[in-house]
CSV table of C-alpha atoms in Angstrom, one decimal:
chain,number,residue,atom,x,y,z
A,267,MET,CA,90.8,-67.1,104.8
A,268,THR,CA,94.0,-68.2,103.0
A,269,LYS,CA,95.1,-70.1,106.2
A,270,TYR,CA,91.9,-72.2,106.2
A,271,ILE,CA,92.3,-73.0,102.5
A,272,ARG,CA,95.9,-74.1,103.1
A,273,ARG,CA,94.7,-76.3,106.0
A,274,ALA,CA,91.9,-77.8,103.9
A,275,ALA,CA,94.3,-78.4,101.0
A,276,GLY,CA,96.8,-80.1,103.5
A,277,LEU,CA,94.0,-82.3,104.8
A,278,CYS,CA,93.0,-83.3,101.3
A,279,ALA,CA,96.5,-84.2,100.5
A,280,VAL,CA,96.8,-86.3,103.6
A,281,LEU,CA,93.5,-88.1,102.8
A,282,LEU,CA,94.7,-88.6,99.2
A,283,VAL,CA,98.0,-90.2,100.4
A,284,ALA,CA,96.1,-92.3,102.9
A,285,LEU,CA,93.7,-93.5,100.1
A,286,LEU,CA,96.7,-94.3,97.9
A,287,VAL,CA,98.5,-96.2,100.7
A,288,ASN,CA,95.3,-98.2,101.5
A,289,ALA,CA,94.7,-99.0,97.8
A,290,ALA,CA,98.3,-100.2,97.6
A,291,ARG,CA,97.9,-102.3,100.8
A,292,VAL,CA,94.7,-103.9,99.4
A,293,GLN,CA,95.9,-104.4,95.9
A,294,VAL,CA,99.4,-105.6,96.6
A,295,PHE,CA,99.8,-106.9,100.2
A,296,LEU,CA,96.2,-108.2,100.7
A,297,ALA,CA,95.5,-109.3,97.2
A,298,SER,CA,96.1,-113.0,97.8
A,299,SER,CA,93.9,-113.1,100.9
A,300,TYR,CA,91.0,-111.5,99.0
A,301,ASP,CA,91.6,-113.9,96.1
A,302,ASP,CA,91.4,-116.9,98.4
A,303,ASN,CA,88.4,-115.6,100.3
A,304,VAL,CA,85.5,-118.1,100.0
A,305,ALA,CA,83.0,-115.2,99.5
A,306,ASN,CA,84.9,-114.0,96.4
A,307,ARG,CA,83.1,-115.4,93.4
A,308,ARG,CA,85.4,-113.7,90.9
A,309,GLN,CA,87.9,-116.6,90.8
A,310,ALA,CA,85.1,-119.1,90.2
A,311,ILE,CA,83.6,-116.9,87.4
A,312,ALA,CA,87.1,-116.4,85.9
A,313,ARG,CA,87.8,-120.1,86.1
A,314,TYR,CA,84.8,-121.1,84.1
A,315,GLU,CA,84.7,-118.1,81.7
A,316,GLN,CA,86.8,-119.9,79.2
A,317,PRO,CA,87.0,-123.5,77.9
A,318,ARG,CA,89.1,-125.9,80.0
A,319,GLY,CA,92.1,-127.5,78.4
A,320,ASP,CA,91.8,-131.1,77.1
A,321,ILE,CA,93.1,-134.6,78.0
A,322,LEU,CA,94.3,-136.6,75.0
A,323,VAL,CA,94.5,-140.3,74.4
A,324,ASP,CA,96.3,-141.5,71.2
A,325,GLY,CA,96.1,-137.9,69.9
A,326,ARG,CA,92.3,-137.7,70.4
A,327,THR,CA,90.6,-135.5,73.0
A,328,VAL,CA,88.5,-137.4,75.5
A,329,THR,CA,87.3,-134.2,77.2
A,330,GLY,CA,85.6,-131.0,76.1
A,331,SER,CA,83.8,-127.9,77.3
A,332,ALA,CA,80.2,-126.8,76.7
A,333,ASP,CA,79.1,-123.2,76.7
A,334,THR,CA,76.0,-122.9,79.0
A,335,GLY,CA,75.7,-119.1,78.7
A,336,GLU,CA,75.4,-118.9,82.5
A,337,GLN,CA,77.6,-117.1,85.0
A,338,LEU,CA,79.8,-120.2,85.4
A,339,ARG,CA,79.9,-120.4,81.7
A,340,TYR,CA,81.8,-123.5,80.6
A,341,GLU,CA,80.9,-127.0,81.9
A,342,ARG,CA,83.1,-130.0,81.4
A,343,THR,CA,82.1,-132.7,78.9
A,344,TYR,CA,83.6,-136.2,78.3
A,345,THR,CA,83.9,-138.6,75.4
A,346,ASP,CA,83.5,-142.2,76.5
A,347,GLY,CA,83.3,-140.9,80.0
A,348,PRO,CA,82.9,-144.3,81.8
A,349,LEU,CA,85.8,-145.8,79.8
A,350,TYR,CA,88.3,-143.1,80.9
A,351,ALA,CA,86.8,-142.0,84.3
A,352,PRO,CA,89.6,-143.8,86.3
A,353,VAL,CA,92.1,-141.7,84.4
A,354,THR,CA,90.4,-138.3,83.9
A,355,GLY,CA,88.4,-138.2,87.1
A,356,PHE,CA,85.9,-135.4,87.1
A,357,ALA,CA,85.9,-131.6,87.0
A,358,SER,CA,82.8,-130.4,88.8
A,359,GLN,CA,81.7,-126.8,89.7
A,360,LEU,CA,80.1,-128.3,92.8
A,361,TYR,CA,82.4,-131.1,93.9
A,362,GLY,CA,85.9,-130.1,92.7
A,363,THR,CA,88.3,-132.2,90.7
A,364,THR,CA,89.9,-135.7,90.9
A,365,PHE,CA,92.7,-137.7,89.2
A,366,LEU,CA,94.2,-136.1,86.1
A,367,GLU,CA,91.6,-133.3,86.3
A,368,ASN,CA,93.0,-132.5,89.7
A,369,ALA,CA,96.7,-133.3,89.3
A,370,GLY,CA,96.8,-131.3,86.0
A,371,ASP,CA,94.4,-128.5,87.1
A,372,GLU,CA,96.8,-125.6,86.7
A,373,ILE,CA,97.6,-126.7,83.1
A,374,LEU,CA,94.0,-127.4,82.2
A,375,SER,CA,92.5,-124.3,83.8
A,376,GLY,CA,95.2,-122.0,82.3
A,377,THR,CA,96.6,-120.8,85.6
A,378,ASP,CA,100.1,-122.5,85.2
A,379,PRO,CA,102.6,-119.6,84.6
A,380,MET,CA,104.5,-121.8,82.1
A,381,LEU,CA,101.5,-121.4,79.7
A,382,ALA,CA,102.3,-117.7,79.3
A,383,PRO,CA,104.9,-116.5,76.8
A,384,LEU,CA,105.9,-113.8,79.3
A,385,PRO,CA,105.0,-115.1,82.8
A,386,LEU,CA,106.1,-111.9,84.6
A,387,TRP,CA,103.9,-109.7,82.4
A,388,ASN,CA,101.0,-112.0,83.2
A,389,ASP,CA,101.6,-111.5,86.9
A,390,VAL,CA,101.3,-107.8,86.4
A,391,THR,CA,98.3,-107.8,84.1
A,392,ARG,CA,96.7,-110.8,85.8
A,393,ALA,CA,95.8,-112.1,82.4
A,394,GLN,CA,94.4,-115.6,82.0
A,395,ASN,CA,96.0,-118.0,79.5
A,396,PRO,CA,94.0,-120.5,77.5
A,397,GLY,CA,93.9,-123.9,79.1
A,398,GLY,CA,96.7,-126.3,78.1
A,399,LYS,CA,96.6,-130.0,77.2
A,400,ILE,CA,97.6,-133.2,78.9
A,401,VAL,CA,98.9,-135.9,76.6
A,402,THR,CA,98.5,-139.3,78.2
A,403,THR,CA,100.5,-142.6,77.7
A,404,LEU,CA,97.3,-144.6,77.3
A,405,ASN,CA,96.7,-147.0,74.4
A,406,SER,CA,93.1,-146.6,73.5
A,407,ALA,CA,92.8,-150.1,72.1
A,408,ALA,CA,94.1,-151.7,75.3
A,409,GLN,CA,91.9,-149.4,77.4
A,410,ARG,CA,88.8,-150.5,75.4
A,411,ALA,CA,89.8,-154.2,75.6
A,412,ALA,CA,90.2,-154.1,79.3
A,413,TYR,CA,86.9,-152.3,79.8
A,414,ASP,CA,85.0,-154.6,77.5
A,415,GLY,CA,86.6,-157.6,79.0
A,416,LEU,CA,85.5,-156.7,82.5
A,417,ALA,CA,81.9,-156.2,81.1
A,418,GLY,CA,80.8,-154.2,84.1
A,419,ARG,CA,81.9,-156.8,86.7
A,420,ARG,CA,83.6,-155.4,89.8
A,421,GLY,CA,87.3,-155.5,89.0
A,422,ALA,CA,90.2,-153.6,87.5
A,423,VAL,CA,93.0,-153.8,84.9
A,424,ALA,CA,96.4,-152.1,84.9
A,425,ALA,CA,98.8,-152.4,82.0
A,426,VAL,CA,102.3,-150.9,81.7
A,427,GLU,CA,105.2,-150.9,79.2
A,428,PRO,CA,108.0,-152.7,80.9
A,429,ALA,CA,110.9,-150.8,79.3
A,430,THR,CA,109.6,-147.4,80.3
A,431,GLY,CA,106.9,-147.6,82.9
A,432,LYS,CA,104.2,-146.0,80.7
A,433,ILE,CA,100.7,-146.9,81.8
A,434,LEU,CA,98.9,-148.3,78.7
A,435,ALA,CA,95.6,-149.1,80.3
A,436,LEU,CA,94.0,-148.2,83.7
A,437,VAL,CA,90.4,-149.5,84.0
A,438,SER,CA,88.0,-149.9,86.9
A,439,THR,CA,84.5,-151.2,86.7
A,440,PRO,CA,81.7,-150.6,87.3
A,441,SER,CA,82.3,-147.1,86.2
A,442,TYR,CA,80.4,-143.9,85.8
A,443,ASP,CA,80.1,-140.9,83.5
A,444,PRO,CA,82.0,-137.9,84.9
A,445,ALA,CA,79.8,-135.5,82.8
A,446,GLU,CA,76.9,-136.3,85.2
A,447,LEU,CA,78.7,-134.2,87.9
A,448,SER,CA,79.3,-131.1,85.6
A,449,GLY,CA,77.2,-128.1,86.2
A,450,THR,CA,75.5,-126.6,89.2
A,451,GLY,CA,71.9,-127.8,88.8
A,452,PRO,CA,69.9,-130.4,90.7
A,453,ALA,CA,70.9,-133.1,88.2
A,454,ALA,CA,74.5,-132.9,89.3
A,455,THR,CA,73.5,-133.2,93.0
A,456,ARG,CA,71.2,-136.2,92.3
A,457,ALA,CA,74.0,-137.9,90.4
A,458,TRP,CA,76.5,-137.2,93.2
A,459,ASN,CA,74.2,-138.7,95.8
A,460,ARG,CA,73.3,-141.7,93.6
A,461,LEU,CA,76.9,-142.5,92.8
A,462,ASN,CA,78.0,-142.2,96.5
A,463,ASP,CA,75.2,-144.3,97.7
A,464,SER,CA,75.6,-147.1,95.2
A,465,PRO,CA,76.8,-150.4,96.8
A,466,SER,CA,79.0,-151.1,93.7
A,467,LYS,CA,81.0,-147.9,94.4
A,468,PRO,CA,81.4,-146.8,90.8
A,469,MET,CA,83.6,-143.8,91.7
A,470,LEU,CA,86.2,-146.1,93.5
A,471,ASN,CA,89.2,-146.4,91.3
A,472,ARG,CA,89.9,-150.1,92.0
A,473,ALA,CA,93.1,-150.1,89.8
A,474,ILE,CA,95.0,-147.7,92.1
A,475,ARG,CA,92.9,-147.1,95.2
A,476,GLN,CA,91.7,-150.6,96.2
A,477,THR,CA,94.0,-153.2,97.6
A,478,TYR,CA,93.3,-156.9,97.4
A,479,PRO,CA,94.9,-160.1,98.7
A,480,PRO,CA,97.0,-161.1,95.6
A,481,GLY,CA,96.8,-164.8,96.3
A,482,SER,CA,99.1,-167.0,94.2
A,483,THR,CA,100.2,-164.1,91.9
A,484,PHE,CA,102.4,-163.1,94.9
A,485,LYS,CA,104.4,-166.3,94.4
A,486,VAL,CA,106.3,-164.4,91.7
A,487,VAL,CA,107.8,-162.3,94.5
A,488,THR,CA,108.5,-165.3,96.7
A,489,ALA,CA,110.1,-167.3,93.9
A,490,ALA,CA,112.3,-164.3,93.0
A,491,ALA,CA,113.3,-163.8,96.6
A,492,ALA,CA,114.2,-167.5,96.9
A,493,LEU,CA,116.4,-167.4,93.8
A,494,ASP,CA,118.2,-164.2,94.8
A,495,ALA,CA,118.7,-165.4,98.4
A,496,GLY,CA,120.1,-168.7,97.2
A,497,VAL,CA,117.4,-170.7,98.9
A,498,VAL,CA,116.6,-172.2,95.5
A,499,ARG,CA,119.5,-172.9,93.1
A,500,ASP,CA,117.9,-175.4,90.7
A,501,LEU,CA,114.3,-174.8,89.5
A,502,ASP,CA,113.9,-178.5,88.8
A,503,ALA,CA,115.3,-179.9,92.1
A,504,PRO,CA,112.9,-181.3,94.8
A,505,THR,CA,112.1,-178.8,97.5
A,506,GLU,CA,111.5,-181.2,100.4
A,507,SER,CA,108.1,-179.8,101.0
A,508,PRO,CA,105.4,-181.9,102.7
A,509,ASP,CA,101.8,-182.0,101.5
A,510,PRO,CA,100.0,-180.9,103.5
A,511,TYR,CA,102.3,-178.3,105.1
A,512,ARG,CA,101.7,-177.6,108.8
A,513,LEU,CA,102.1,-173.9,109.5
A,514,PRO,CA,105.0,-173.4,112.0
A,515,GLY,CA,104.0,-173.3,115.6
A,516,THR,CA,100.4,-174.3,114.8
A,517,THR,CA,98.2,-177.3,114.3
A,518,THR,CA,96.8,-175.8,111.0
A,519,SER,CA,97.7,-177.7,107.8
A,520,LEU,CA,97.9,-175.9,104.5
A,521,THR,CA,96.7,-178.0,101.6
A,522,ASN,CA,96.8,-177.8,97.8
A,523,GLU,CA,94.2,-177.8,95.1
A,524,VAL,CA,96.3,-180.0,92.8
A,525,ASP,CA,98.2,-183.3,93.1
A,526,GLY,CA,101.9,-183.7,92.9
A,527,CYS,CA,102.9,-180.9,95.3
A,528,GLU,CA,104.8,-183.1,97.8
A,529,ASN,CA,108.5,-182.3,97.4
A,530,ALA,CA,107.7,-180.7,94.1
A,531,SER,CA,110.3,-178.6,92.2
A,532,VAL,CA,109.8,-174.9,92.1
A,533,ARG,CA,109.1,-175.1,88.4
A,534,TYR,CA,106.2,-177.6,89.0
A,535,ALA,CA,105.0,-175.8,92.1
A,536,PHE,CA,104.9,-172.4,90.2
A,537,GLU,CA,103.3,-173.9,87.1
A,538,TRP,CA,100.5,-175.6,89.1
A,539,SER,CA,100.5,-173.2,92.1
A,540,CYS,CA,101.3,-175.4,95.0
A,541,ASN,CA,100.6,-173.5,98.2
A,542,SER,CA,102.6,-175.8,100.4
A,543,VAL,CA,105.8,-175.3,98.5
A,544,PHE,CA,105.7,-171.5,98.5
A,545,ALA,CA,104.6,-171.2,102.1
A,546,LYS,CA,107.6,-173.3,103.2
A,547,LEU,CA,109.8,-171.3,100.8
A,548,GLY,CA,108.7,-168.0,102.5
A,549,VAL,CA,109.7,-169.4,105.9
A,550,ASP,CA,113.0,-170.7,104.6
A,551,ILE,CA,113.8,-167.3,103.0
A,552,GLY,CA,113.1,-165.6,106.3
A,553,LEU,CA,111.3,-162.4,107.2
A,554,GLY,CA,114.1,-160.0,106.5
A,555,ASP,CA,114.7,-161.1,102.9
A,556,MET,CA,111.0,-161.5,102.2
A,557,THR,CA,110.2,-157.9,103.4
A,558,ALA,CA,113.2,-156.6,101.5
A,559,ALA,CA,112.1,-158.4,98.3
A,560,ALA,CA,108.5,-157.0,98.7
A,561,ALA,CA,109.8,-153.5,99.2
A,562,ASN,CA,112.0,-153.8,96.1
A,563,PHE,CA,109.0,-154.7,94.0
A,564,GLY,CA,107.1,-151.6,95.4
A,565,PHE,CA,105.2,-152.8,98.5
A,566,ASN,CA,104.9,-150.4,101.5
A,567,ASP,CA,105.6,-147.3,99.4
A,568,PRO,CA,103.2,-144.4,100.4
A,569,LYS,CA,104.8,-142.0,98.0
A,570,LEU,CA,104.0,-143.5,94.6
A,571,LYS,CA,102.2,-141.1,92.2
A,572,ILE,CA,101.3,-141.4,88.6
A,573,PRO,CA,100.9,-138.3,88.9
A,574,PHE,CA,97.9,-138.7,91.3
A,575,SER,CA,98.5,-140.8,94.4
A,576,VAL,CA,98.3,-144.6,94.5
A,577,SER,CA,97.3,-146.5,97.7
A,578,PRO,CA,100.3,-148.3,99.1
A,579,SER,CA,100.4,-152.1,98.8
A,580,ASN,CA,101.1,-154.0,102.0
A,581,PHE,CA,103.5,-156.7,103.1
A,582,ASP,CA,103.7,-156.8,106.9
A,583,LEU,CA,107.1,-156.1,108.5
A,584,THR,CA,106.4,-158.0,111.7
A,585,LEU,CA,105.2,-161.6,111.2
A,586,ASP,CA,105.6,-164.8,113.1
A,587,ARG,CA,106.6,-167.9,111.0
A,588,ALA,CA,103.0,-169.0,110.4
A,589,GLN,CA,102.0,-165.6,109.3
A,590,LEU,CA,105.1,-165.3,107.0
A,591,ALA,CA,104.1,-168.6,105.4
A,592,LEU,CA,100.6,-167.3,104.6
A,593,SER,CA,101.9,-163.9,103.5
A,594,SER,CA,104.3,-165.6,101.1
A,595,ILE,CA,101.4,-167.1,99.2
A,596,GLY,CA,99.6,-163.7,99.0
A,597,GLN,CA,97.3,-164.3,102.0
A,598,PHE,CA,97.1,-163.1,105.6
A,599,ASP,CA,97.5,-159.3,105.5
A,600,THR,CA,99.3,-159.1,102.2
A,601,ARG,CA,97.4,-156.7,99.9
A,602,ALA,CA,98.1,-155.1,96.6
A,603,THR,CA,96.6,-152.8,94.0
A,604,PRO,CA,96.3,-154.0,90.4
A,605,LEU,CA,98.9,-151.4,89.4
A,606,GLN,CA,101.3,-152.9,91.9
A,607,MET,CA,100.8,-156.4,90.5
A,608,ALA,CA,101.4,-155.0,87.0
A,609,MET,CA,104.6,-153.6,88.2
A,610,ILE,CA,105.7,-157.0,89.5
A,611,SER,CA,105.0,-158.6,86.1
A,612,SER,CA,106.7,-155.7,84.4
A,613,ALA,CA,109.9,-156.2,86.6
A,614,VAL,CA,110.1,-159.8,85.4
A,615,ALA,CA,109.6,-158.8,81.8
A,616,GLY,CA,112.0,-155.8,82.1
A,617,GLY,CA,115.1,-157.7,83.4
A,618,GLY,CA,114.5,-157.2,87.1
A,619,SER,CA,114.1,-153.4,87.4
A,620,VAL,CA,110.9,-151.7,88.5
A,621,LYS,CA,110.2,-148.7,86.4
A,622,ALA,CA,108.3,-145.8,87.9
A,623,PRO,CA,104.8,-146.0,86.3
A,624,TYR,CA,103.5,-142.8,84.8
A,625,LEU,CA,100.4,-141.7,83.0
A,626,VAL,CA,101.3,-138.3,81.5
A,627,GLU,CA,103.5,-138.3,78.4
A,628,ARG,CA,103.7,-134.5,78.2
A,629,THR,CA,101.8,-131.2,78.8
A,630,THR,CA,101.5,-128.6,76.2
A,631,THR,CA,100.0,-125.2,75.6
A,632,GLN,CA,96.7,-125.0,73.6
A,633,GLY,CA,98.8,-124.4,70.5
A,634,GLY,CA,100.9,-127.5,71.1
A,635,ARG,CA,104.1,-126.1,72.5
A,636,THR,CA,105.5,-128.6,74.9
A,637,ILE,CA,105.7,-127.4,78.5
A,638,ALA,CA,107.0,-130.5,80.3
A,639,THR,CA,107.6,-134.1,79.7
A,640,THR,CA,107.8,-137.1,82.1
A,641,GLY,CA,111.2,-138.6,82.3
A,642,GLN,CA,111.6,-142.3,82.7
A,643,ARG,CA,113.2,-143.5,86.0
A,644,THR,CA,113.9,-146.7,87.8
A,645,LEU,CA,112.3,-147.1,91.3
A,646,HIS,CA,114.1,-150.3,92.4
A,647,GLN,CA,116.1,-153.3,91.3
A,648,ALA,CA,113.6,-156.0,92.3
A,649,MET,CA,115.9,-158.9,91.4
A,650,SER,CA,119.1,-159.7,89.5
A,651,PRO,CA,118.9,-160.0,85.7
A,652,ALA,CA,119.7,-163.7,86.0
A,653,THR,CA,116.8,-164.2,88.4
A,654,ALA,CA,114.5,-162.2,86.1
A,655,GLN,CA,115.4,-164.6,83.3
A,656,GLN,CA,114.5,-167.6,85.4
A,657,MET,CA,111.2,-166.0,86.4
A,658,ARG,CA,110.4,-165.4,82.7
A,659,GLU,CA,110.9,-169.1,82.2
A,660,LEU,CA,108.6,-170.0,85.0
A,661,MET,CA,105.9,-167.5,83.9
A,662,THR,CA,106.2,-168.8,80.3
A,663,ASP,CA,105.7,-172.4,81.5
A,664,VAL,CA,102.4,-171.3,83.3
A,665,VAL,CA,100.9,-170.2,80.0
A,666,ARG,CA,102.5,-172.9,77.8
A,667,GLU,CA,101.3,-175.8,79.8
A,668,GLY,CA,100.0,-174.8,83.3
A,669,THR,CA,97.1,-172.9,84.8
A,670,GLY,CA,97.4,-169.9,82.4
A,671,ARG,CA,96.9,-171.5,79.1
A,672,ASN,CA,93.9,-169.3,78.3
A,673,ALA,CA,96.3,-166.4,77.9
A,674,ALA,CA,98.4,-167.9,75.1
A,675,ILE,CA,98.7,-165.7,72.0
A,676,ARG,CA,99.8,-167.1,68.6
A,677,GLY,CA,102.9,-165.2,67.3
A,678,ALA,CA,104.0,-164.1,70.8
A,679,THR,CA,105.7,-165.3,73.9
A,680,VAL,CA,103.4,-164.9,76.9
A,681,GLY,CA,104.3,-165.3,80.6
A,682,GLY,CA,101.7,-165.4,83.3
A,683,LYS,CA,100.7,-166.3,86.8
A,684,THR,CA,97.1,-167.1,88.0
A,685,GLY,CA,95.8,-166.4,91.4
A,686,THR,CA,92.7,-167.1,93.4
A,687,ALA,CA,92.7,-165.0,96.6
A,688,GLN,CA,90.6,-166.0,99.6
A,689,HIS,CA,89.0,-163.3,101.8
A,690,GLY,CA,86.3,-162.7,104.3
A,691,ILE,CA,85.7,-164.3,107.7
A,692,GLY,CA,86.8,-167.9,107.5
A,693,ASN,CA,87.5,-167.4,103.8
A,694,SER,CA,83.7,-167.2,103.3
A,695,GLY,CA,83.9,-164.5,100.6
A,696,VAL,CA,83.8,-165.4,96.9
A,697,PRO,CA,87.5,-165.6,95.9
A,698,TYR,CA,89.1,-162.8,93.8
A,699,ALA,CA,90.3,-164.0,90.5
A,700,TRP,CA,93.8,-162.7,89.5
A,701,PHE,CA,96.0,-162.9,86.5
A,702,ILE,CA,99.3,-161.1,85.9
A,703,SER,CA,101.2,-161.5,82.6
A,704,TRP,CA,103.5,-160.0,80.0
A,705,ALA,CA,103.8,-160.5,76.3
A,706,GLN,CA,106.5,-160.2,73.6
A,707,ALA,CA,106.0,-160.5,69.9
A,708,GLU,CA,108.1,-163.1,68.3
A,709,ASP,CA,109.8,-160.5,66.0
A,710,SER,CA,110.4,-158.0,68.9
A,711,LEU,CA,113.5,-157.6,71.0
A,712,GLU,CA,111.7,-157.0,74.3
A,713,PRO,CA,108.3,-157.4,75.9
A,714,ALA,CA,105.7,-154.8,74.9
A,715,VAL,CA,103.3,-155.0,77.8
A,716,ALA,CA,102.7,-156.3,81.3
A,717,VAL,CA,99.2,-156.6,82.7
A,718,ALA,CA,97.4,-157.3,85.9
A,719,VAL,CA,93.7,-158.2,86.1
A,720,VAL,CA,91.5,-158.7,89.2
A,721,VAL,CA,87.9,-159.7,89.0
A,722,GLU,CA,85.8,-159.5,92.2
A,723,ASP,CA,82.6,-160.8,90.6
A,724,ALA,CA,80.6,-161.3,93.8
A,725,ALA,CA,77.7,-162.8,91.7
A,726,ALA,CA,79.8,-165.7,90.4
A,727,ASP,CA,79.6,-169.3,91.5
A,728,ARG,CA,82.5,-169.9,93.9
A,729,GLY,CA,83.5,-173.1,92.1
A,730,GLU,CA,83.8,-171.3,88.7
A,731,ILE,CA,86.3,-168.6,89.9
A,732,SER,CA,89.9,-169.0,88.8
A,733,GLY,CA,92.5,-166.5,87.7
A,734,GLY,CA,93.1,-168.4,84.4
A,735,GLY,CA,89.4,-168.8,83.7
A,736,ASN,CA,88.1,-165.4,84.6
A,737,ALA,CA,91.0,-162.9,84.5
A,738,GLY,CA,93.2,-164.6,81.9
A,739,PRO,CA,91.1,-163.9,78.8
A,740,ILE,CA,90.9,-160.3,79.8
A,741,ALA,CA,94.6,-160.0,80.1
A,742,LYS,CA,95.0,-161.8,76.8
A,743,ALA,CA,92.7,-159.2,75.1
A,744,VAL,CA,94.7,-156.3,76.5
A,745,MET,CA,98.0,-157.9,75.4
A,746,ARG,CA,96.7,-158.5,71.9
A,747,ALA,CA,95.5,-154.9,71.6
A,748,VAL,CA,99.0,-153.6,72.6
A,749,LEU,CA,100.8,-156.1,70.2
A,750,GLY,CA,98.4,-155.2,67.4
A,751,PHE,CA,97.3,-158.8,66.9
């Protein structure tokens, strides 16, 4: 009998060891695969069992969490949702996350190990930390001025601080309320379908994800390239440019909307936006120097993040001379995001360097302990400091006595460039109105803000569209908000 007891005890010991080995295999080696299994609802339940961390603008939270008492307990809420939607994005239990809600998800959800005082202990206990906070670089007054200025029209505004690259405003309209997508009920599904089916595309972030032909605002790049390449040495010298200008190798003539463009100086041509002068300048500069100049301003860069990705702006690398002429005045296949055009204006205001734009000042724990800060860095040297100074003169002239007079601000020096970009088959589409600018208070040592505005406004009368008339006043309101005027 004792023999059978020993055998039974041995079998039990083997089974116990096997059970312990299997438990260790499941809990240690297979834990991550079970965690990531789509059928495992524990992660979703844990994710929403505590309030999500907040996103801050000027020290004020623009997000929150509402206790629903349901299994997925906390739903995301938003203050001034449509105003900040291009920045916050949405955090939806059904449709995931976008923009800062996505880029900062580990901080906001509390899963970032840096939130824990003792990260290794958290790995052992699998404890969940309270969600942290994201402090943005936005200026709430500038954001509001841009949003109100667009007044629901299709368009976008981007504003940056030239010296640092801080994004002060990022607006896209028409917008939407991200709170509509919170929760798991039929209301969220209906909102999702409505927003995606809308012809006005309210969830498209036009400031960073839509590219437009920049039109005459691109002449800033062409003028800077001409000065740096030595093609232009005197802003006031005649340019030997015919009016109209026949595109090289074609029978097509490029005309102007204003008089006085024949053999006009670069100063006059920039001030009054002579297409013929800048098209010829682009050809004289040559494809190599033009593509290099565009790249130095930030074009053709697929890696730009702020921290979420930005659609690359385009300047073609292979062009014949006629295409180069059109590309040099912001037409043909040249396309840019509003943020890219704000970077161009910022480079002029900032002495020629393109600062990396960024939207997050710092991240913190719920209690306010700083986890990480965003360091300032230079992406490119777009032009020499001497050229930047000359470009500031040209842009100042546009606002003082040219096409951008609507953007003038008492008590500040303002530089700008208008643009009216043709598009559509045979240029049949209503032109996009552009205005890029920068502003410096008279008692300040450096410019405080650079702005880019684009207005699509498909409902407008074609004859009434102009960068100075439609986009200029919006840029002026944003600049005044940053300056505190």
